[in-house]
Coordinates of C-alpha atoms and ligand atoms in Angstrom, one line a residue:
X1 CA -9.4 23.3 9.3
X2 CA -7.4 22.4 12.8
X3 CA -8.5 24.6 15.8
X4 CA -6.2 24.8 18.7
X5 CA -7.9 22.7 21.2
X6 CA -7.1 20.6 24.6
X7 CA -7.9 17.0 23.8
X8 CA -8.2 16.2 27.6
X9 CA -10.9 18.3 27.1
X10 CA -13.9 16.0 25.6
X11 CA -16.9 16.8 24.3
X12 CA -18.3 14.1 27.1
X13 CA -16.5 16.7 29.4
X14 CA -18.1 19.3 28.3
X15 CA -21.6 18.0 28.2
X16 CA -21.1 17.2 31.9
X17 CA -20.8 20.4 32.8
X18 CA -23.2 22.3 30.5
X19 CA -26.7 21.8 29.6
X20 CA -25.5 22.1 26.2
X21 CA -25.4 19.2 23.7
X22 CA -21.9 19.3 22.2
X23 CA -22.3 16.2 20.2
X24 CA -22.9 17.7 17.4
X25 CA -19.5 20.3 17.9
X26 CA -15.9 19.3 17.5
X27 CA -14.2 19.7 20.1
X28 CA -11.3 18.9 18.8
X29 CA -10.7 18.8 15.3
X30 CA -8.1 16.6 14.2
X31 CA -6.5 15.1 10.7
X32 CA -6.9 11.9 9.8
X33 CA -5.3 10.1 6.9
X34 CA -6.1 7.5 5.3
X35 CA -4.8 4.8 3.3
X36 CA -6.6 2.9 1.1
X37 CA -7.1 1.7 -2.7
X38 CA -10.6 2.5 -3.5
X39 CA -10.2 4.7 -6.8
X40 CA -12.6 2.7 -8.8
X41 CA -16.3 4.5 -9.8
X42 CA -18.0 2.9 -7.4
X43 CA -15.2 2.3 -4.6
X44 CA -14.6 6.2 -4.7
X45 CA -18.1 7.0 -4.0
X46 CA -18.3 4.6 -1.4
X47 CA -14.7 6.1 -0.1
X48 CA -16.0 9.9 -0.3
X49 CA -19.0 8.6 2.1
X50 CA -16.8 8.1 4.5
X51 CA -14.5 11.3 3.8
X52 CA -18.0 13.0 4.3
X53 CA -18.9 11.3 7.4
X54 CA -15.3 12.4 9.2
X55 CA -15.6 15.8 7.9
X56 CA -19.1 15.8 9.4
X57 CA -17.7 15.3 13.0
X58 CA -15.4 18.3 12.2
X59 CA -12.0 16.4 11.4
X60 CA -10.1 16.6 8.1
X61 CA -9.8 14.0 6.0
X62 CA -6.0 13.6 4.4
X63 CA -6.2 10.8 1.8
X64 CA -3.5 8.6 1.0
X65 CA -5.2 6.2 -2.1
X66 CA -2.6 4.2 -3.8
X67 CA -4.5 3.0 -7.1
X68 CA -4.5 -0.7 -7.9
X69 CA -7.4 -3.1 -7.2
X70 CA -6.7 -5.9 -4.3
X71 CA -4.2 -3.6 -2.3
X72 CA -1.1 -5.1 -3.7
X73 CA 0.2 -1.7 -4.0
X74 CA -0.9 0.3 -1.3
X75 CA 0.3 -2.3 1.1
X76 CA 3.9 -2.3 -0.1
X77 CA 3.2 2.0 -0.2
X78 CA 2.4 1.3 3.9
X79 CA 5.3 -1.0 4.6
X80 CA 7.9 1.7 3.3
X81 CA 5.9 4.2 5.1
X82 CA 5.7 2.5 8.5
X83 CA 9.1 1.6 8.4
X84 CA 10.5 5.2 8.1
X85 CA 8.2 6.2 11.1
X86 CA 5.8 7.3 9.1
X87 CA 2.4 5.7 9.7
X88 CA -0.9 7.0 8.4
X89 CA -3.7 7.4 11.4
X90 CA -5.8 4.3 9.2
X91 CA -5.3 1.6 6.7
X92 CA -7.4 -0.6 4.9
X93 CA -5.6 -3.7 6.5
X94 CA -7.7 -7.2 6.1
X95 CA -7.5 -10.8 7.4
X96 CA -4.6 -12.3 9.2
X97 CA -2.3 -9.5 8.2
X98 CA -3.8 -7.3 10.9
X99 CA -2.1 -9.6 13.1
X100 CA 1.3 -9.3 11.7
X101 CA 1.0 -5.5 11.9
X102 CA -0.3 -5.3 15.5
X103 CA 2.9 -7.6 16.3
X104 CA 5.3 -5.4 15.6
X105 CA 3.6 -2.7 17.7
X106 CA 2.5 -0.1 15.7
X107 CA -1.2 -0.6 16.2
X108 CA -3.3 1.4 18.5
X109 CA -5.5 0.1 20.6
X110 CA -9.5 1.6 20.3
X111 CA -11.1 -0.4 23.0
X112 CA -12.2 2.1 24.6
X113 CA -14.1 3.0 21.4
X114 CA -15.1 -0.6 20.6
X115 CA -16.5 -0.5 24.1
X116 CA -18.7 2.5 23.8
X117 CA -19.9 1.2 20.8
X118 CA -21.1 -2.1 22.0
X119 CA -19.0 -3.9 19.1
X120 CA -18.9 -7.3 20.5
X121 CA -22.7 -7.4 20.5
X122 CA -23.0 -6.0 17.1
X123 CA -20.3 -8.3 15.4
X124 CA -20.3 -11.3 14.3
X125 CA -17.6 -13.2 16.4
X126 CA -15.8 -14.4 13.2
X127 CA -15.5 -11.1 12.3
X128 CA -14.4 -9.7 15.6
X129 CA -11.9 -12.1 16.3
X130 CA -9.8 -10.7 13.8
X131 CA -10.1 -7.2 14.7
X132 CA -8.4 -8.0 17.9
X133 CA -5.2 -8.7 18.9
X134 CA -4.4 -10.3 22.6
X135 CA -8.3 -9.7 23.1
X136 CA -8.0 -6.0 22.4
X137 CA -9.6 -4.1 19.3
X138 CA -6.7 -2.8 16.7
X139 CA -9.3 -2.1 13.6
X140 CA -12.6 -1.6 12.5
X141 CA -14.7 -3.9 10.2
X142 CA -16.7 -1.5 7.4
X143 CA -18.4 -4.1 5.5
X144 CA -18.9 -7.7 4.4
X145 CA -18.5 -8.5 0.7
X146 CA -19.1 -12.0 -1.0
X147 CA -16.5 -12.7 -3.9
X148 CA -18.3 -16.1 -4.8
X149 CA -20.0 -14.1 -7.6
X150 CA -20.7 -14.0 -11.2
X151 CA -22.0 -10.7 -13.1
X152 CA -24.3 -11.0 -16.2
X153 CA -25.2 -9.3 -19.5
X154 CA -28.2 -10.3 -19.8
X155 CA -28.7 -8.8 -23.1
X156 CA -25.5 -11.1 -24.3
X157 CA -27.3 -14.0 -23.1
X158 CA -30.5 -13.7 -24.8
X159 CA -28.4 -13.1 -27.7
X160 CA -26.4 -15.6 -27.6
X161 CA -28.9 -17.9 -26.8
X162 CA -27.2 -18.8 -23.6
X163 CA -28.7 -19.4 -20.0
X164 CA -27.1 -18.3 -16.7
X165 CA -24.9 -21.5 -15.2
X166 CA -25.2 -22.8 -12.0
X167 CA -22.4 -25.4 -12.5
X168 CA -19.3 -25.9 -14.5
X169 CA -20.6 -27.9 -17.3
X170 CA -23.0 -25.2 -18.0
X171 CA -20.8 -22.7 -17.3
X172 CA -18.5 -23.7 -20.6
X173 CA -21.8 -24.1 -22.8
X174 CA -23.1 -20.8 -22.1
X175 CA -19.3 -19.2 -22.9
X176 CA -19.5 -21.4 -26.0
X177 CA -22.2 -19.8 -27.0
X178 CA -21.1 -16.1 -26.1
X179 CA -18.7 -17.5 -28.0
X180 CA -19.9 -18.4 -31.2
X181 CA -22.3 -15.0 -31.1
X182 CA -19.3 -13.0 -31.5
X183 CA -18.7 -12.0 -27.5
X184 CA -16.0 -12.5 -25.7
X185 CA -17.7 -14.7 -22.9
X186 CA -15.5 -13.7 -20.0
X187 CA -13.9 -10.2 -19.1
X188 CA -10.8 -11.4 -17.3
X189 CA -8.2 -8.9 -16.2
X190 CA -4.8 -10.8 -16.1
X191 CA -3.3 -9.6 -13.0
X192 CA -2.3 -12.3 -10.2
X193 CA -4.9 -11.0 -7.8
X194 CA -7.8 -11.9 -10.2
X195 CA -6.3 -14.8 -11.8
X196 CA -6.6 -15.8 -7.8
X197 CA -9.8 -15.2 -7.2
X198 CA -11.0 -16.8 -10.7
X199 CA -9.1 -20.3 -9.7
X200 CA -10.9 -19.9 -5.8
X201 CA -14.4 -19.7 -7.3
X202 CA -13.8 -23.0 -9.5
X203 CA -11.8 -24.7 -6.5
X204 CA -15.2 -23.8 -4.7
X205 CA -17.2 -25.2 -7.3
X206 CA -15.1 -27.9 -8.5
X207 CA -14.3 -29.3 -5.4
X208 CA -16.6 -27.9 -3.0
X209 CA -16.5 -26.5 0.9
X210 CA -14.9 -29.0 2.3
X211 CA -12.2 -29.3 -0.1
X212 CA -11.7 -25.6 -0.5
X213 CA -11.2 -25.5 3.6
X214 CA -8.5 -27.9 3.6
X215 CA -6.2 -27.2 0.2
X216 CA -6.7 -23.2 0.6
X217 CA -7.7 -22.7 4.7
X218 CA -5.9 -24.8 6.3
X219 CA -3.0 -25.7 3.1
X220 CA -3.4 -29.5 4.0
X221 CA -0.3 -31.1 2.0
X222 CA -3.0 -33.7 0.9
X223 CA -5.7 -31.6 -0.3
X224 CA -3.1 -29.6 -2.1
X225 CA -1.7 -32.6 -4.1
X226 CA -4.9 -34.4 -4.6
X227 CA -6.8 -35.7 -8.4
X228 CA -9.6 -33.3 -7.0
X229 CA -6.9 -30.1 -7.2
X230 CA -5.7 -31.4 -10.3
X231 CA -9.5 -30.9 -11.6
X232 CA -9.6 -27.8 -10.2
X233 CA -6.3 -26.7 -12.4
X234 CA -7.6 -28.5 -15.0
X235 CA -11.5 -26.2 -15.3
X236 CA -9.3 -23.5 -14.3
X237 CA -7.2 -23.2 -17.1
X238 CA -9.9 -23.8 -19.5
X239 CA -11.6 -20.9 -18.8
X240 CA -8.9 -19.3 -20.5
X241 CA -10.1 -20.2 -24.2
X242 CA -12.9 -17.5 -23.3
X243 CA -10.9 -14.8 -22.2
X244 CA -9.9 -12.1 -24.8
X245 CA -6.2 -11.5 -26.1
X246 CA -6.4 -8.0 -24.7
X247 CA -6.9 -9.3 -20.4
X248 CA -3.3 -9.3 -19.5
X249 CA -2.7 -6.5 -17.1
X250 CA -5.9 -5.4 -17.3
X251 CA -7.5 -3.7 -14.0
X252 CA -10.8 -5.3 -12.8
X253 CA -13.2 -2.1 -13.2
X254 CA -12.5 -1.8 -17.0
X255 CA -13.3 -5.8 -17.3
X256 CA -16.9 -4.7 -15.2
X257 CA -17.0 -2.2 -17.8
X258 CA -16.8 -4.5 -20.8
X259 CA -19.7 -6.8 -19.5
X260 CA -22.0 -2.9 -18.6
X261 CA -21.4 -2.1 -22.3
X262 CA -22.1 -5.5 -23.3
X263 CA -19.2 -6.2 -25.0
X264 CA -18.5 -9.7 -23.1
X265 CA -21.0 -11.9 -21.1
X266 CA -19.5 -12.0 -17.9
X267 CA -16.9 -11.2 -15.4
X268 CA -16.4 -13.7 -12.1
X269 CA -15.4 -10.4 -9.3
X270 CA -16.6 -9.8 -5.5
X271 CA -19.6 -7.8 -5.4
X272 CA -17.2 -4.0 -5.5
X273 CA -18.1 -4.7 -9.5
X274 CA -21.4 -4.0 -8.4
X275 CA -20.5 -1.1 -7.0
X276 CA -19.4 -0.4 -11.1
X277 CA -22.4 -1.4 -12.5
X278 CA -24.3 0.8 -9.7
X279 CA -21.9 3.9 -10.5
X280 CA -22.6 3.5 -14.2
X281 CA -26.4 3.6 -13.6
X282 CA -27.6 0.4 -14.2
X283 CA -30.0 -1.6 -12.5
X284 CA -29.6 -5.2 -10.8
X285 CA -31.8 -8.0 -12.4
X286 CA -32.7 -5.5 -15.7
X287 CA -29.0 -4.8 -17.0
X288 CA -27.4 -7.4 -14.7
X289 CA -27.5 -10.5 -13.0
X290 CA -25.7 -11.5 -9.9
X291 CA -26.0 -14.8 -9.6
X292 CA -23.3 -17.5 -7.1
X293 CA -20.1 -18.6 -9.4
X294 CA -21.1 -22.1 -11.0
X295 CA -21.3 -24.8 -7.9
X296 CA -21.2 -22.6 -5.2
X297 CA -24.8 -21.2 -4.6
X298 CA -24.8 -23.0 -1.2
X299 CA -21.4 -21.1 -0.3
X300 CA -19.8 -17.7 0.4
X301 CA -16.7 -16.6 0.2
X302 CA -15.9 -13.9 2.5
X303 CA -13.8 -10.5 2.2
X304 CA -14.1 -7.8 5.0
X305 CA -12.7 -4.7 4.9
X306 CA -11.5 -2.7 7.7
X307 CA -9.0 -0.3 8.7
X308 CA -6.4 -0.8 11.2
X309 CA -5.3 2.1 13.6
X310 CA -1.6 3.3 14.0
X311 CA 0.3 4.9 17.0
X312 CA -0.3 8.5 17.0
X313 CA 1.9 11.0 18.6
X314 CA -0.6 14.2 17.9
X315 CA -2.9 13.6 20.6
X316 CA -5.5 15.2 18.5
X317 CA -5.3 13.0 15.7
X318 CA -5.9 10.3 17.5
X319 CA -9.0 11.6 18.7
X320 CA -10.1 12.2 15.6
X321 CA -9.1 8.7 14.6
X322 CA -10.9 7.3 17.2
X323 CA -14.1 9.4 15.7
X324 CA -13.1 7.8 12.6
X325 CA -13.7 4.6 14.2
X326 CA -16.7 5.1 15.6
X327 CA -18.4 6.6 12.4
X328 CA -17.2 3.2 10.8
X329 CA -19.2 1.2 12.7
X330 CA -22.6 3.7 12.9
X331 CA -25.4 2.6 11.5
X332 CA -25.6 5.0 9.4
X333 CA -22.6 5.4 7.8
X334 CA -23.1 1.3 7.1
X335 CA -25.4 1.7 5.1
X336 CA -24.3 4.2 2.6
X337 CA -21.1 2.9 2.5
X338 CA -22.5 -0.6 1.0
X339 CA -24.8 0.8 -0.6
X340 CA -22.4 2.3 -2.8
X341 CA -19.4 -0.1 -2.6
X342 CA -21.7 -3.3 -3.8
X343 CA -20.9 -4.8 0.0
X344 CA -23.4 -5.7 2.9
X345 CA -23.0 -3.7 6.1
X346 CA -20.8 -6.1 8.7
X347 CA -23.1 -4.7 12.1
X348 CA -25.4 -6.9 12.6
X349 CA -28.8 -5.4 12.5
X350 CA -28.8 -3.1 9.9
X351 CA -32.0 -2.5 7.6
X352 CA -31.8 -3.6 4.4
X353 CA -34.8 -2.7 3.0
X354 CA -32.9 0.1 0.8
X355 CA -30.3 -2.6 -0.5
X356 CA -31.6 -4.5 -3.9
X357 CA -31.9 -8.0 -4.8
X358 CA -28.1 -9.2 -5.0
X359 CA -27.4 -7.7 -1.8
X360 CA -30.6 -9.3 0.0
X361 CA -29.6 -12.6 -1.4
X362 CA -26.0 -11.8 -0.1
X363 CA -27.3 -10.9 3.6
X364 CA -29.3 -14.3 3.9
X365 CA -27.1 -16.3 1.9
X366 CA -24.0 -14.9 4.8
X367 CA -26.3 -16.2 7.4
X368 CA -27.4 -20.0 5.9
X369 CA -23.7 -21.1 5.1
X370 CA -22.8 -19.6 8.1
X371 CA -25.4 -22.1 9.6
X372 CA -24.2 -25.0 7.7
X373 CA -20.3 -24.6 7.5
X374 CA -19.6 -23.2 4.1
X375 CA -19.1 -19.9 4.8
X376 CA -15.5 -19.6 3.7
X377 CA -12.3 -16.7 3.5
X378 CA -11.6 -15.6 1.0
X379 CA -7.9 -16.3 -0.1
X380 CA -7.6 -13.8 -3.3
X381 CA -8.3 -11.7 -0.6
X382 CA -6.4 -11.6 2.0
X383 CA -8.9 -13.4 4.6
X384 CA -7.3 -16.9 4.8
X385 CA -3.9 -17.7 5.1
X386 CA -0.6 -15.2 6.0
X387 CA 0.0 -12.9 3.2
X388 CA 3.4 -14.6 2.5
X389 CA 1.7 -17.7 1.8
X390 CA -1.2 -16.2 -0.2
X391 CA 1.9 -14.1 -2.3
X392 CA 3.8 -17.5 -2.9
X393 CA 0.3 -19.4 -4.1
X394 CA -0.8 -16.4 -6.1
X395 CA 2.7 -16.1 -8.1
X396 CA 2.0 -20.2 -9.0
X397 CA -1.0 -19.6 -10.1
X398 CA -0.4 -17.2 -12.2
X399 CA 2.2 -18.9 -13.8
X400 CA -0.1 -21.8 -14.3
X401 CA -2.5 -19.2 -16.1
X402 CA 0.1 -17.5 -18.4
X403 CA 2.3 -20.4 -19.3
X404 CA 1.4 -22.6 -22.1
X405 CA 3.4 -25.3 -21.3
X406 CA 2.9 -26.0 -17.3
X407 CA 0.9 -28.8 -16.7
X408 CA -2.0 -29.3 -13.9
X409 CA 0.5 -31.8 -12.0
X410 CA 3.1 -29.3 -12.3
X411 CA 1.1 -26.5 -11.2
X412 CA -0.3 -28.3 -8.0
X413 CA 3.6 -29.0 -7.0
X414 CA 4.6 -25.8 -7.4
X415 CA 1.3 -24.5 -5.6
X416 CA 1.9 -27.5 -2.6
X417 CA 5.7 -25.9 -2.2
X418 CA 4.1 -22.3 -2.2
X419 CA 1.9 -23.6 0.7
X420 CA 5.1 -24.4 2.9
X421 CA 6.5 -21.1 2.8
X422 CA 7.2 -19.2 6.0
Ligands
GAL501 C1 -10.6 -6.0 -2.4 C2 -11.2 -5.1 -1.4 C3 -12.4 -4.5 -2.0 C4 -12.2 -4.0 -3.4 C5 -11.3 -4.9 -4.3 C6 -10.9 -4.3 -5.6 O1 -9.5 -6.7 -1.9 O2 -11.5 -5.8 -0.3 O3 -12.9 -3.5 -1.1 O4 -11.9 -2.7 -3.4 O5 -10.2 -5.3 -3.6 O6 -10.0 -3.2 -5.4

């Protein structure tokens, strides 16, 4: 419900000249929408936390979810949006493309929010650095998640004799032996955005830190066309032998559901399949096991969302944006969100003595590799390179993936190329 209201009029206003606490009123209630692509299980739960939250501070919530895992789709919904002057109050915006956005002026700036909040002492500088633009705050950060993982059946294992790997080698005996006991050993869905962030956790563990820096941070030309890439291509594709005829197209939440029913061993996915396994009841360590993707235990790669403010005319709605912005980055809400979303909270700080194991291992492992250099983006998603780039290197990949007769050499060419694009 929208009340008529005079925005000048703030509820700070109003407590300075009451002995009244109006922080609990709306002053001004606004409409937010929001764009985003959280219709999984567990991504909708964690998405009506935050629906909740707004609504608590007396806005309305106007959701604009375009379906399709990775964003692929609701980002090509916001460009045709924005471009016919259009712009919802908040998208889910990540990495380096928050840049792009704010420089073609349509993001608003919420320092003033970022300020009352005491952001810059409760973010990690890696992670504030990209919510600003020219030194001012354009979005909020909502959580942290770690895509270096791999999710377990453990009842597959056991029977098919096979023990969780912590490298690559024992990575393709245990999906032998899924194999041979009848499972399909990985639940793979074949759409670009996974097949990327399958070949990023063997480039991590194939090649290691240093070499996943330089081919996919930094797209050094000799990284890129290097026998250590061709290695990488080469594990990649093999993995492919363990995926089922039935993964092409597939979205990533009905492969998570394959390895909850136990019908294959497991899935590689960022910890929002946790959020799946969560949503369908099931508990960490007893029905699942989260354990680093082989060779990478020491790593993490990165993926924080966060939601990047637009120009607002209403001068209301921006208000209630601005609430939206602050409720993001409350304790509170930080909390529940990840709980339900499979993510750690991104304000430093936070408790997490309600989180379970995976997450706990997540929060320590974020701060050792931070520590030691390894602590990585994530290029499947969206947190190391310009999205052109990361679009021209996915398409490659993929190609590499479906085709049956493009070699490893071939594929790193094409992939080198993709890295030159503009
Ligand atoms: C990621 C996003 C996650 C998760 C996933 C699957 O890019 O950061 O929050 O939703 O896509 O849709």
């Amino acid at each position: 419900m929208t009340k008529a209201c005079n925005p000048a009029f703030s509820r700070k206003a109003l407590a300075a000249i009451t002995a009244i606490n109006f922080s609990a009123l709306p002053v001004c209630a606004g409409e937010v929408e929001v764009l985003h692509w959280w219709t999984s299980g567990g991504e909708a739960k964690a998405a009506q936390s935050l629906k909740a939250s707004l609504q608590l501070k007396g806005h309305s919530w106007k959701d604009f979810a375009v379906a399709g895992g990775g964003g692929d789709s609701a980002m090509t919904v916001l460009k045709s949006r924005v471009v016919s002057g259009n712009a919802p109050a908040a998208a889910q915006i990540k990495g380096p493309s928050l840049q792009d956005w704010a420089r073609e002026g349509v993001l608003a700036n919420i320092d003033d929010v970022a300020k009352a909040g005491h952001w810059d002492d409760l973010l990690p500088k890696v992670v504030s650095d990209q919510m600003k633009f020219k030194g001012s705050y354009i979005a909020v950060p909502v959580n942290v998640h770690r895509v270096n993982w791999l999710w377990i059946n453990p009842q597959a294992f056991k029977r098919a004799g096979a023990k969780a790997p912590s490298n690559w080698d024992e990575f393709f005996v245990a999906a032998e032996a899924l194999k041979k006991a009848g499972l399909i050993p990985v639940a793979h869905g074949g759409q670009n955005w996974q097949d990327l962030t399958l070949f990023e956790d063997v480039a991590l563990g194939v090649g290691g830190s240093d070499f996943y820096r330089q081919a996919l941070v930094q797209l050094d030309q000799a990284a890129l066309n290097s026998a250590t890439m061709e290695k990488v291509l080469g594990t990649f594709k093999r993995v492919k032998a363990y995926t089922d005829k039935n993964s092409p197209g597939r979205d990533w939440n009905l492969a998570s559901a394959m390895v909850i029913k136990g019908e294959a061993g497991m899935q590689f996915m960022g910890d929002w399949a946790k959020g799946e396994f969560i949503a369908a009841g099931k508990a960490p360590g007893k029905d699942f096991i989260c354990t680093p993707s082989p060779g990478s235990a020491k790593a993490f790669t990165y993926n924080i969302d966060s939601f990047a403010m637009f120009k607002l005319k209403n001068e209301t709605n921006s208000l209630a944006q601005k609430d939206l912005a602050a409720t993001i980055m409350g304790p509170e809400f930080q909390e529940t969100f990840s709980l339900n979303k499979g993510s750690i909270p991104v304000r430093v700080g936070v408790k997490m003595d309600k989180f379970d194991e995976c997450a706990k291992q997540s929060s320590s492992d974020f701060g050792s590799s931070a520590k030691a250099g390894t602590l990585l983006p994530s290029i499947a998603h969206g947190m190391a390179v310009p999205s052109a780039v990361e679009g021209a290197i996915k398409d490659a990949i993929s190609q590499f993936w479906n085709s049956d007769r493009m070699s490893a050499r071939e594929a790193m060419q094409q992939i080198a190329t993709a890295a030159r694009t503009k």
